[in-house]
Amino acid sequence: MVDRQVESESRKLLGRLSAVMAEGGAGQARLDRIVGLIASSMKTEVCSIYLFRDAETLELCATEGLKAESVHQTRMRLGEGLVGRTARTRQVVNTADAPAEPGFRYMPETGEERYSSFCGVPIQRLGEPLGVLVVQSKAAREFTPDEVYALEVVAMVLAEMTELGAFIDTGAALSARHQQAVMFKGTSGQEGAAEGHVWLHDPRVVVTNPIADDPAIELERLRQAVDKLRVTVDEMLSGATTANADQVQVLETYRMFANSRSWMRRMEEDIESGLSAEAAVEKEQSLARSRMNRSGDHYMRERLSDLDDLSNRLLRILTGQGRDTGAEMPDDPVLVARNIGPGELLEYGKKLRGIVLEEGSVGSHAAIVARAWAIPLVIHARNITQEALNGDVILVDGDQGVAHLRPEETVKTAFRDKIAMQARALERYASIRDLKATALCGSTISLHMNAGLMADLPSLKGSGAEGVGLFRTELQFLIRNKMPKRAELSALYARVMDAADGKRVAFRTLDIGSDKVLSYMKPNDEPNPAMGWRAVRVGLDKPGVLRMQLQALIRAANGRPLSVMFPFITLPAEFYAAREEFEKAMARERILGHALPETIEVGAMLETPSLAYAPDCFYHEVDFLSVGGNDLKQFFFAADRENERVRRRYDTLDVSFLSFLDHILSRAKAAGTPISFCGEDAGRPMEALCLAALGFPMLSMRPASVGPVKHLIRHCNLKALRGVIEEARAEGAASVRPAVTKWLTSQGWLM
Ligand code: PEP
Ligand code: MG
């Protein structure tokens, strides 16, 4: 419990700080006044404020008590000295005998050896370190918990002020946060360059009033907001299905926190000390976040993350800010998010110019959607959601995996040149759009595109693809919030076939599970969903949706040719059972008098190694095979396609994988069964060339890749490339990539 006297002292100090802020004036002058106020209020000889100059360096920005000349001169690295330790650990350092502390650093320019006691408090906003507030005195004494608490409250206000740009000063080292140019080096998820304005998927709440005059009003605001929060959580709980144990468990934790007396008491104390209701919520949230960063205990981290989410909800209630802030999406939005699922991304649609994620992975379906739409994507851009504000200018360099936030003019100019160059390359591809992908050796590769939405179909003409080699039907299910009806599906598939205008479309039946989760279907609590109940496994166990889909496809074809393939076939028996469902659907439609497709092809996706070793009869029975390289590679190398750490260790051009593909190709060839490759690698120029050289007669890729791949094939002798691959294999190379790169360079294809 915080002492009443301390509370009123703290309130007085905050009142004075608020007055300093209202006075206006230069940032440095404000800082100087503030350290003076804190020192006199805390009755200490010294008060100093250190702020980060860059991610690793702290700079003394204002002081009362230390030598004035040391301001903006004294700097220390993160972790260096007691100030650096406070910043690194994000924990209070409170000692009566500073020079005796391990790591103490003597700084002669400040004259600080005369001070014995030291108390450093981190200045941080939502776990993001901004600097350190320090008080020192000659008398050897530890600061009391109440004094430390008062300093924490002040540090919280300083953090908000820094965030709001209150200390910007031309002469000082302090520059406004969220105003400088920042570059983020991440990983490329989809090539291409885009310029646009930031649109935050989850905008951060801005607290503009950290200090409040009347605690009674703030307490009432907090209570009302918490009441509202409790009602929301209760509503969420009553809406959650008991079958979804995970969701219920999280919501139960939310309810526990929302009713927590100690959480409430801490926030009430913060308000009594002079903070506004939202600043109080944020102060506790900041403390929880820094605890979260320190905690190695998984369970503890999960609970703290629940509290974090709950605090965000409370802040949104208090400030009226939220996802639906009423802010208008810019015309050229670049989506910035911690992570995003394919369903959420599909809701944004093609209007996005670029996407930058803090997490994410190249193999995820969100990345596949971005790739299908040719939206430049950068993943692993650390901390970008903390730095970016809605409306900031941003350049996305999907080739290099780099994002430039608030870029300098020179960077912008260079970037625009790059965009213009890419536009010229596209024109070049347009000129070969109607030509075949015939290589110099005479073999012709059939190039198709992957699609999943109606909006993808116009690309069929523009890209020069011969057809749709993979139509991911689940994307239609993902963009809805309820199960589509058979009539709707049938109308949609008919429109897809109309748009394809006689070109082949291979419809893949629903592939849900793994990272493709339908909000309206009971989720499964599976430890490893990629290897769980997904795709055709769901279709066969609960055939209702599969039957509806097959019927919709037959009706949509309405006498036209129809190609259907089943995803994730692991055993021939699964294929036969799925095909039987198709035959039953045909029989039903025949009885109902509907026109049956003119020709029918029923194929299987080869996505698990087991199918490569299926008996011969399977290879003869199946009408066609499509190698789903994304999944096949994940299971071949036992490397999660969504986990960048392991995914990148294994190369598609690794000889073991190529030998495996060779084996599959030879089996298909021996049976005379058409085979294609439709994983993401088919759209990567070097991989596509190698797959073609290996013998894949058909590749299906994202539409934007058709032009570049066709261009390359038309200038390449695939037989010669096959020779290069054979030679590298014979020489015992681990991957054929170096040999192929060398060969392509010698042909003038790579610089
Ligand atoms: C694949 O696995 O390669 C594939 C094409 O299917 P998806 O990426 O949709 O799993
Ligand atoms: Mg797959």
Short mmCIF file of N, CA, C and O in Angstrom, two decimals, residues 26 139 171 186 228-229 262 286 297 318 348 418 427 477 543-544 624 647 691:
data_model
loop_
_atom_site.label_atom_id
_atom_site.label_comp_id
_atom_site.label_asym_id
_atom_site.label_seq_id
_atom_site.Cartn_x
_atom_site.Cartn_y
_atom_site.Cartn_z
N ALA A 26 11.36 25.29 -25.53
CA ALA A 26 12.18 24.27 -26.20
C ALA A 26 12.26 23.00 -25.36
O ALA A 26 12.11 23.04 -24.13
N ALA A 139 24.29 11.31 1.04
CA ALA A 139 24.04 10.43 2.19
C ALA A 139 23.89 8.99 1.72
O ALA A 139 23.22 8.73 0.72
N GLY A 171 19.01 21.69 -30.89
CA GLY A 171 20.40 21.58 -30.45
C GLY A 171 20.69 20.28 -29.73
O GLY A 171 21.83 19.85 -29.64
N GLY A 186 14.66 -7.38 -42.77
CA GLY A 186 13.98 -8.62 -42.46
C GLY A 186 14.31 -9.68 -43.49
O GLY A 186 15.45 -9.77 -43.95
N LYS A 228 -17.09 -2.22 -18.02
CA LYS A 228 -17.39 -2.51 -19.43
C LYS A 228 -16.55 -3.70 -19.90
O LYS A 228 -17.03 -4.58 -20.61
N LEU A 229 -15.30 -3.69 -19.48
CA LEU A 229 -14.40 -4.77 -19.88
C LEU A 229 -14.92 -6.12 -19.37
O LEU A 229 -14.92 -7.11 -20.08
N SER A 262 -5.95 -7.05 -7.07
CA SER A 262 -4.61 -6.45 -6.95
C SER A 262 -4.29 -5.61 -8.19
O SER A 262 -3.69 -4.54 -8.09
N SER A 286 3.18 -1.77 -18.88
CA SER A 286 4.62 -1.69 -19.13
C SER A 286 5.39 -2.61 -18.20
O SER A 286 6.30 -3.32 -18.62
N ASP A 297 9.76 -18.58 -17.97
CA ASP A 297 8.73 -19.57 -17.72
C ASP A 297 7.62 -19.41 -18.76
O ASP A 297 6.97 -18.37 -18.85
N LEU A 318 -10.99 3.10 -22.75
CA LEU A 318 -10.76 4.40 -22.11
C LEU A 318 -10.51 5.52 -23.12
O LEU A 318 -10.94 6.65 -22.93
N TYR A 348 -8.51 -8.03 -46.34
CA TYR A 348 -7.99 -6.76 -46.87
C TYR A 348 -8.08 -6.73 -48.39
O TYR A 348 -8.24 -5.68 -48.99
N LYS A 418 13.89 1.98 -59.02
CA LYS A 418 13.75 0.52 -58.99
C LYS A 418 12.35 0.11 -59.44
O LYS A 418 12.18 -0.83 -60.23
N GLU A 427 6.83 -5.03 -68.93
CA GLU A 427 6.49 -4.79 -70.34
C GLU A 427 7.17 -5.82 -71.23
O GLU A 427 6.60 -6.31 -72.19
N PHE A 477 -13.48 -20.26 -48.72
CA PHE A 477 -14.06 -20.58 -47.41
C PHE A 477 -13.44 -19.67 -46.33
O PHE A 477 -14.09 -19.32 -45.36
N PRO A 543 -17.72 -36.30 -44.57
CA PRO A 543 -17.82 -36.06 -46.01
C PRO A 543 -18.87 -35.04 -46.46
O PRO A 543 -18.95 -34.74 -47.65
N GLY A 544 -19.62 -34.47 -45.52
CA GLY A 544 -20.69 -33.54 -45.90
C GLY A 544 -20.21 -32.42 -46.81
O GLY A 544 -20.76 -32.17 -47.88
N PHE A 624 -4.12 -37.80 -63.03
CA PHE A 624 -2.93 -36.92 -63.07
C PHE A 624 -2.41 -36.71 -61.66
O PHE A 624 -3.14 -36.92 -60.67
N ARG A 647 13.15 -23.88 -41.96
CA ARG A 647 12.82 -23.93 -43.38
C ARG A 647 14.02 -23.57 -44.25
O ARG A 647 14.29 -24.20 -45.26
N LEU A 691 13.55 -27.60 -62.24
CA LEU A 691 12.42 -28.54 -62.27
C LEU A 691 12.10 -28.92 -63.72
O LEU A 691 11.85 -30.09 -64.04
#
